[in-house]
């Protein structure tokens, strides 16, 4: 894609982020103090940068729409989890359906169903992984994190198993570093309460998509 096309796609990301912000604030999804979702324009700027980065990395391919949707909803979910320590099911399940539909459309256009099958397998794999952690370590992992893991597995699986692995590891590594940094400040930190895992899982997934060879 040309520089102009990449910039234009970034503008699309800004519009998408603005629409998502308005939607959650008017849709009774968040607490009444939802104006604290993110500072003005921060959500939009970060999403625009991710849209541009994905456009540069992927190019004008059918799966760009799916990955861009992941970026838009991922930034929103990260902001919600960071501020409110919750990942609303009302956001995750519809987002997963949209993501699956976009990958399905990409599979039809590419005339190749294998990435879609791998995408579903990636979702099931991460659901199983996070589900195991959820039941083995009650209180350490929330149900929202479990559902977010499935959403990210759906996206990472399309790219490949190495991306599923790297995206998951990067997210947990980022969360661990943040926890160490907080503890270094001598704060009393409880991972389940004071450190939101969702933003780090999103960052890890998007980073993996940007650095891994996409199929």
mmCIF file of C-alpha atoms in Angstrom:
data_model
loop_
_atom_site.group_PDB
_atom_site.id
_atom_site.type_symbol
_atom_site.label_atom_id
_atom_site.label_comp_id
_atom_site.label_asym_id
_atom_site.label_seq_id
_atom_site.Cartn_x
_atom_site.Cartn_y
_atom_site.Cartn_z
ATOM 1 C CA UNK A 1 0.000 0.000 0.000
ATOM 2 C CA UNK A 2 1.120 3.555 -0.658
ATOM 3 C CA UNK A 3 1.826 6.021 2.120
ATOM 4 C CA UNK A 4 -1.375 7.854 1.251
ATOM 5 C CA UNK A 5 -3.399 4.637 1.484
ATOM 6 C CA UNK A 6 -1.852 3.779 4.843
ATOM 7 C CA UNK A 7 -2.641 7.266 6.157
ATOM 8 C CA UNK A 8 -6.192 7.006 4.841
ATOM 9 C CA UNK A 9 -6.668 3.679 6.604
ATOM 10 C CA UNK A 10 -5.413 5.298 9.785
ATOM 11 C CA UNK A 11 -8.140 7.916 9.366
ATOM 12 C CA UNK A 12 -10.668 5.091 9.081
ATOM 13 C CA UNK A 13 -9.336 3.788 12.392
ATOM 14 C CA UNK A 14 -9.883 7.170 14.003
ATOM 15 C CA UNK A 15 -13.502 7.189 12.817
ATOM 16 C CA UNK A 16 -14.067 3.609 13.992
ATOM 17 C CA UNK A 17 -12.653 4.403 17.442
ATOM 18 C CA UNK A 18 -14.866 7.482 17.745
ATOM 19 C CA UNK A 19 -17.934 5.444 16.809
ATOM 20 C CA UNK A 20 -17.044 2.704 19.303
ATOM 21 C CA UNK A 21 -16.488 5.228 22.095
ATOM 22 C CA UNK A 22 -19.866 6.840 21.446
ATOM 23 C CA UNK A 23 -21.511 3.429 21.229
ATOM 24 C CA UNK A 24 -20.306 2.182 24.608
ATOM 25 C CA UNK A 25 -21.023 5.479 26.327
ATOM 26 C CA UNK A 26 -24.604 5.535 25.068
ATOM 27 C CA UNK A 27 -25.274 1.816 25.210
ATOM 28 C CA UNK A 28 -25.441 1.331 28.992
ATOM 29 C CA UNK A 29 -22.462 -1.026 28.778
ATOM 30 C CA UNK A 30 -20.209 0.792 31.235
ATOM 31 C CA UNK A 31 -20.716 2.403 34.655
ATOM 32 C CA UNK A 32 -22.145 5.909 34.759
ATOM 33 C CA UNK A 33 -18.660 7.400 35.013
ATOM 34 C CA UNK A 34 -17.841 6.143 31.511
ATOM 35 C CA UNK A 35 -16.431 9.545 30.567
ATOM 36 C CA UNK A 36 -13.257 8.198 32.209
ATOM 37 C CA UNK A 37 -12.959 5.579 29.476
ATOM 38 C CA UNK A 38 -9.871 7.327 28.114
ATOM 39 C CA UNK A 39 -8.576 10.893 27.835
ATOM 40 C CA UNK A 40 -10.023 12.831 24.892
ATOM 41 C CA UNK A 41 -8.623 11.626 21.549
ATOM 42 C CA UNK A 42 -6.270 9.043 23.112
ATOM 43 C CA UNK A 43 -8.456 6.091 22.128
ATOM 44 C CA UNK A 44 -8.807 7.461 18.608
ATOM 45 C CA UNK A 45 -5.115 8.213 18.102
ATOM 46 C CA UNK A 46 -3.950 4.793 19.333
ATOM 47 C CA UNK A 47 -6.501 3.025 17.131
ATOM 48 C CA UNK A 48 -5.511 5.114 14.112
ATOM 49 C CA UNK A 49 -1.855 4.204 14.637
ATOM 50 C CA UNK A 50 -2.734 0.506 14.868
ATOM 51 C CA UNK A 51 -4.839 0.702 11.705
ATOM 52 C CA UNK A 52 -1.925 2.334 9.878
ATOM 53 C CA UNK A 53 0.543 -0.221 11.220
ATOM 54 C CA UNK A 54 -1.627 -3.125 10.118
ATOM 55 C CA UNK A 55 -2.163 -1.568 6.690
ATOM 56 C CA UNK A 56 1.593 -1.213 6.293
ATOM 57 C CA UNK A 57 2.240 -4.761 7.495
ATOM 58 C CA UNK A 58 -0.578 -6.626 5.757
ATOM 59 C CA UNK A 59 -1.318 -4.523 2.701
ATOM 60 C CA UNK A 60 -4.536 -4.492 0.704
ATOM 61 C CA UNK A 61 -5.625 -8.033 1.552
ATOM 62 C CA UNK A 62 -9.057 -9.290 2.620
ATOM 63 C CA UNK A 63 -7.926 -10.116 6.151
ATOM 64 C CA UNK A 64 -6.930 -6.485 6.754
ATOM 65 C CA UNK A 65 -10.565 -5.761 7.615
ATOM 66 C CA UNK A 66 -10.662 -8.487 10.261
ATOM 67 C CA UNK A 67 -7.371 -7.498 11.854
ATOM 68 C CA UNK A 68 -8.342 -3.834 11.825
ATOM 69 C CA UNK A 69 -11.585 -4.680 13.578
ATOM 70 C CA UNK A 70 -9.553 -6.564 16.183
ATOM 71 C CA UNK A 71 -7.386 -3.469 16.663
ATOM 72 C CA UNK A 72 -10.389 -1.190 17.057
ATOM 73 C CA UNK A 73 -12.292 -3.347 19.510
ATOM 74 C CA UNK A 74 -9.057 -4.435 21.218
ATOM 75 C CA UNK A 75 -8.048 -0.870 22.063
ATOM 76 C CA UNK A 76 -11.550 -0.207 23.365
ATOM 77 C CA UNK A 77 -11.569 -3.346 25.533
ATOM 78 C CA UNK A 78 -8.106 -2.509 26.845
ATOM 79 C CA UNK A 79 -9.296 0.957 27.880
ATOM 80 C CA UNK A 80 -12.409 -0.471 29.542
ATOM 81 C CA UNK A 81 -10.429 -3.084 31.476
ATOM 82 C CA UNK A 82 -7.759 -0.598 32.493
ATOM 83 C CA UNK A 83 -10.274 1.884 33.901
ATOM 84 C CA UNK A 84 -13.061 -0.348 35.204
ATOM 85 C CA UNK A 85 -11.413 -3.766 35.712
ATOM 86 C CA UNK A 86 -14.050 -5.446 33.594
ATOM 87 C CA UNK A 87 -14.384 -6.871 30.098
ATOM 88 C CA UNK A 88 -18.101 -6.726 29.281
ATOM 89 C CA UNK A 89 -19.602 -9.772 27.612
ATOM 90 C CA UNK A 90 -21.844 -7.348 25.704
ATOM 91 C CA UNK A 91 -18.721 -6.166 23.893
ATOM 92 C CA UNK A 92 -16.748 -9.383 23.510
ATOM 93 C CA UNK A 93 -19.333 -11.775 22.059
ATOM 94 C CA UNK A 94 -20.651 -9.443 19.311
ATOM 95 C CA UNK A 95 -17.070 -8.487 18.479
ATOM 96 C CA UNK A 96 -16.179 -12.156 18.113
ATOM 97 C CA UNK A 97 -19.091 -12.715 15.740
ATOM 98 C CA UNK A 98 -18.032 -9.747 13.600
ATOM 99 C CA UNK A 99 -14.435 -10.973 13.579
ATOM 100 C CA UNK A 100 -15.488 -14.495 12.573
ATOM 101 C CA UNK A 101 -17.680 -13.106 9.793
ATOM 102 C CA UNK A 102 -14.823 -10.981 8.434
ATOM 103 C CA UNK A 103 -12.437 -13.930 8.454
ATOM 104 C CA UNK A 104 -15.122 -16.030 6.787
ATOM 105 C CA UNK A 105 -15.452 -13.419 4.060
ATOM 106 C CA UNK A 106 -11.665 -13.377 3.636
ATOM 107 C CA UNK A 107 -11.668 -17.171 3.299
ATOM 108 C CA UNK A 108 -14.315 -16.970 0.571
ATOM 109 C CA UNK A 109 -12.435 -14.262 -1.319
ATOM 110 C CA UNK A 110 -9.142 -16.150 -1.025
ATOM 111 C CA UNK A 111 -10.861 -19.465 -1.824
ATOM 112 C CA UNK A 112 -8.966 -21.055 1.042
ATOM 113 C CA UNK A 113 -10.774 -22.406 4.100
ATOM 114 C CA UNK A 114 -7.700 -23.681 5.949
ATOM 115 C CA UNK A 115 -6.820 -20.378 7.679
ATOM 116 C CA UNK A 116 -10.424 -20.143 8.878
ATOM 117 C CA UNK A 117 -10.245 -23.659 10.331
ATOM 118 C CA UNK A 118 -6.944 -22.800 12.006
ATOM 119 C CA UNK A 119 -8.519 -19.602 13.317
ATOM 120 C CA UNK A 120 -11.290 -21.599 14.992
ATOM 121 C CA UNK A 121 -8.699 -24.015 16.379
ATOM 122 C CA UNK A 122 -6.684 -21.097 17.765
ATOM 123 C CA UNK A 123 -9.776 -19.786 19.504
ATOM 124 C CA UNK A 124 -10.544 -23.179 21.054
ATOM 125 C CA UNK A 125 -6.919 -23.638 22.104
ATOM 126 C CA UNK A 126 -6.741 -20.351 23.979
ATOM 127 C CA UNK A 127 -10.197 -20.875 25.464
ATOM 128 C CA UNK A 128 -8.955 -24.205 26.813
ATOM 129 C CA UNK A 129 -5.735 -22.619 28.093
ATOM 130 C CA UNK A 130 -7.413 -19.712 29.857
ATOM 131 C CA UNK A 131 -10.257 -21.938 31.007
ATOM 132 C CA UNK A 132 -7.756 -24.214 32.724
ATOM 133 C CA UNK A 133 -6.136 -21.244 34.462
ATOM 134 C CA UNK A 134 -9.564 -19.914 35.407
ATOM 135 C CA UNK A 135 -10.525 -23.104 37.223
ATOM 136 C CA UNK A 136 -7.104 -23.935 38.674
ATOM 137 C CA UNK A 137 -6.445 -20.436 40.038
ATOM 138 C CA UNK A 138 -9.819 -19.008 41.105
ATOM 139 C CA UNK A 139 -9.724 -15.245 41.476
ATOM 140 C CA UNK A 140 -6.486 -14.839 39.546
ATOM 141 C CA UNK A 141 -8.152 -14.765 36.140
ATOM 142 C CA UNK A 142 -11.553 -13.276 35.366
ATOM 143 C CA UNK A 143 -14.233 -14.579 33.063
ATOM 144 C CA UNK A 144 -13.681 -11.546 30.862
ATOM 145 C CA UNK A 145 -10.026 -12.500 30.422
ATOM 146 C CA UNK A 146 -11.148 -15.990 29.425
ATOM 147 C CA UNK A 147 -13.504 -14.638 26.761
ATOM 148 C CA UNK A 148 -10.915 -12.131 25.547
ATOM 149 C CA UNK A 149 -8.430 -14.982 25.172
ATOM 150 C CA UNK A 150 -10.850 -16.757 22.858
ATOM 151 C CA UNK A 151 -11.322 -13.605 20.793
ATOM 152 C CA UNK A 152 -7.573 -13.126 20.433
ATOM 153 C CA UNK A 153 -7.079 -16.804 19.616
ATOM 154 C CA UNK A 154 -9.544 -16.418 16.751
ATOM 155 C CA UNK A 155 -7.438 -13.620 15.272
ATOM 156 C CA UNK A 156 -3.999 -15.051 15.990
ATOM 157 C CA UNK A 157 -4.950 -18.469 14.642
ATOM 158 C CA UNK A 158 -5.629 -17.049 11.197
ATOM 159 C CA UNK A 159 -2.007 -15.948 10.965
ATOM 160 C CA UNK A 160 -0.489 -19.214 12.211
ATOM 161 C CA UNK A 161 0.338 -21.257 15.271
ATOM 162 C CA UNK A 162 3.598 -19.399 15.818
ATOM 163 C CA UNK A 163 1.575 -16.181 16.074
ATOM 164 C CA UNK A 164 -0.805 -17.779 18.570
ATOM 165 C CA UNK A 165 2.172 -18.718 20.725
ATOM 166 C CA UNK A 166 4.094 -15.463 20.381
ATOM 167 C CA UNK A 167 1.007 -13.283 20.855
ATOM 168 C CA UNK A 168 0.092 -15.109 24.054
ATOM 169 C CA UNK A 169 3.624 -15.097 25.447
ATOM 170 C CA UNK A 170 4.138 -11.411 24.655
ATOM 171 C CA UNK A 171 0.931 -10.511 26.461
ATOM 172 C CA UNK A 172 1.860 -12.422 29.596
ATOM 173 C CA UNK A 173 5.416 -11.084 29.482
ATOM 174 C CA UNK A 174 4.147 -7.511 29.297
ATOM 175 C CA UNK A 175 1.796 -8.144 32.231
ATOM 176 C CA UNK A 176 4.596 -9.712 34.276
ATOM 177 C CA UNK A 177 6.908 -6.760 33.629
ATOM 178 C CA UNK A 178 4.170 -4.337 34.653
ATOM 179 C CA UNK A 179 3.581 -6.294 37.866
ATOM 180 C CA UNK A 180 7.297 -6.300 38.672
ATOM 181 C CA UNK A 181 7.450 -2.551 38.051
ATOM 182 C CA UNK A 182 4.510 -1.939 40.381
ATOM 183 C CA UNK A 183 6.004 -4.115 43.098
ATOM 184 C CA UNK A 184 9.308 -2.282 42.702
ATOM 185 C CA UNK A 185 7.501 0.878 43.779
ATOM 186 C CA UNK A 186 6.685 -0.920 47.067
ATOM 187 C CA UNK A 187 2.963 -0.881 46.405
ATOM 188 C CA UNK A 188 0.771 -3.687 47.719
ATOM 189 C CA UNK A 189 -0.224 -5.293 44.442
ATOM 190 C CA UNK A 190 -2.758 -8.062 44.025
ATOM 191 C CA UNK A 191 -2.617 -9.266 40.407
ATOM 192 C CA UNK A 192 -6.304 -10.143 40.304
ATOM 193 C CA UNK A 193 -7.385 -6.686 41.508
ATOM 194 C CA UNK A 194 -4.745 -4.064 40.770
ATOM 195 C CA UNK A 195 -3.323 -5.213 37.454
ATOM 196 C CA UNK A 196 -5.695 -5.432 34.529
ATOM 197 C CA UNK A 197 -4.583 -8.313 32.322
ATOM 198 C CA UNK A 198 -6.703 -7.441 29.286
ATOM 199 C CA UNK A 199 -4.658 -4.483 27.989
ATOM 200 C CA UNK A 200 -1.474 -6.546 28.023
ATOM 201 C CA UNK A 201 -3.101 -9.461 26.201
ATOM 202 C CA UNK A 202 -4.284 -7.054 23.501
ATOM 203 C CA UNK A 203 -0.853 -5.431 23.202
ATOM 204 C CA UNK A 204 0.809 -8.837 22.931
ATOM 205 C CA UNK A 205 -1.589 -9.990 20.218
ATOM 206 C CA UNK A 206 -1.303 -6.845 18.095
ATOM 207 C CA UNK A 207 2.483 -6.812 18.480
ATOM 208 C CA UNK A 208 2.689 -10.429 17.331
ATOM 209 C CA UNK A 209 0.558 -9.653 14.284
ATOM 210 C CA UNK A 210 2.844 -6.782 13.361
ATOM 211 C CA UNK A 211 6.104 -8.710 13.703
ATOM 212 C CA UNK A 212 5.149 -12.202 12.512
ATOM 213 C CA UNK A 213 5.013 -13.183 8.841
ATOM 214 C CA UNK A 214 1.316 -13.124 7.966
ATOM 215 C CA UNK A 215 -0.131 -15.910 5.845
#
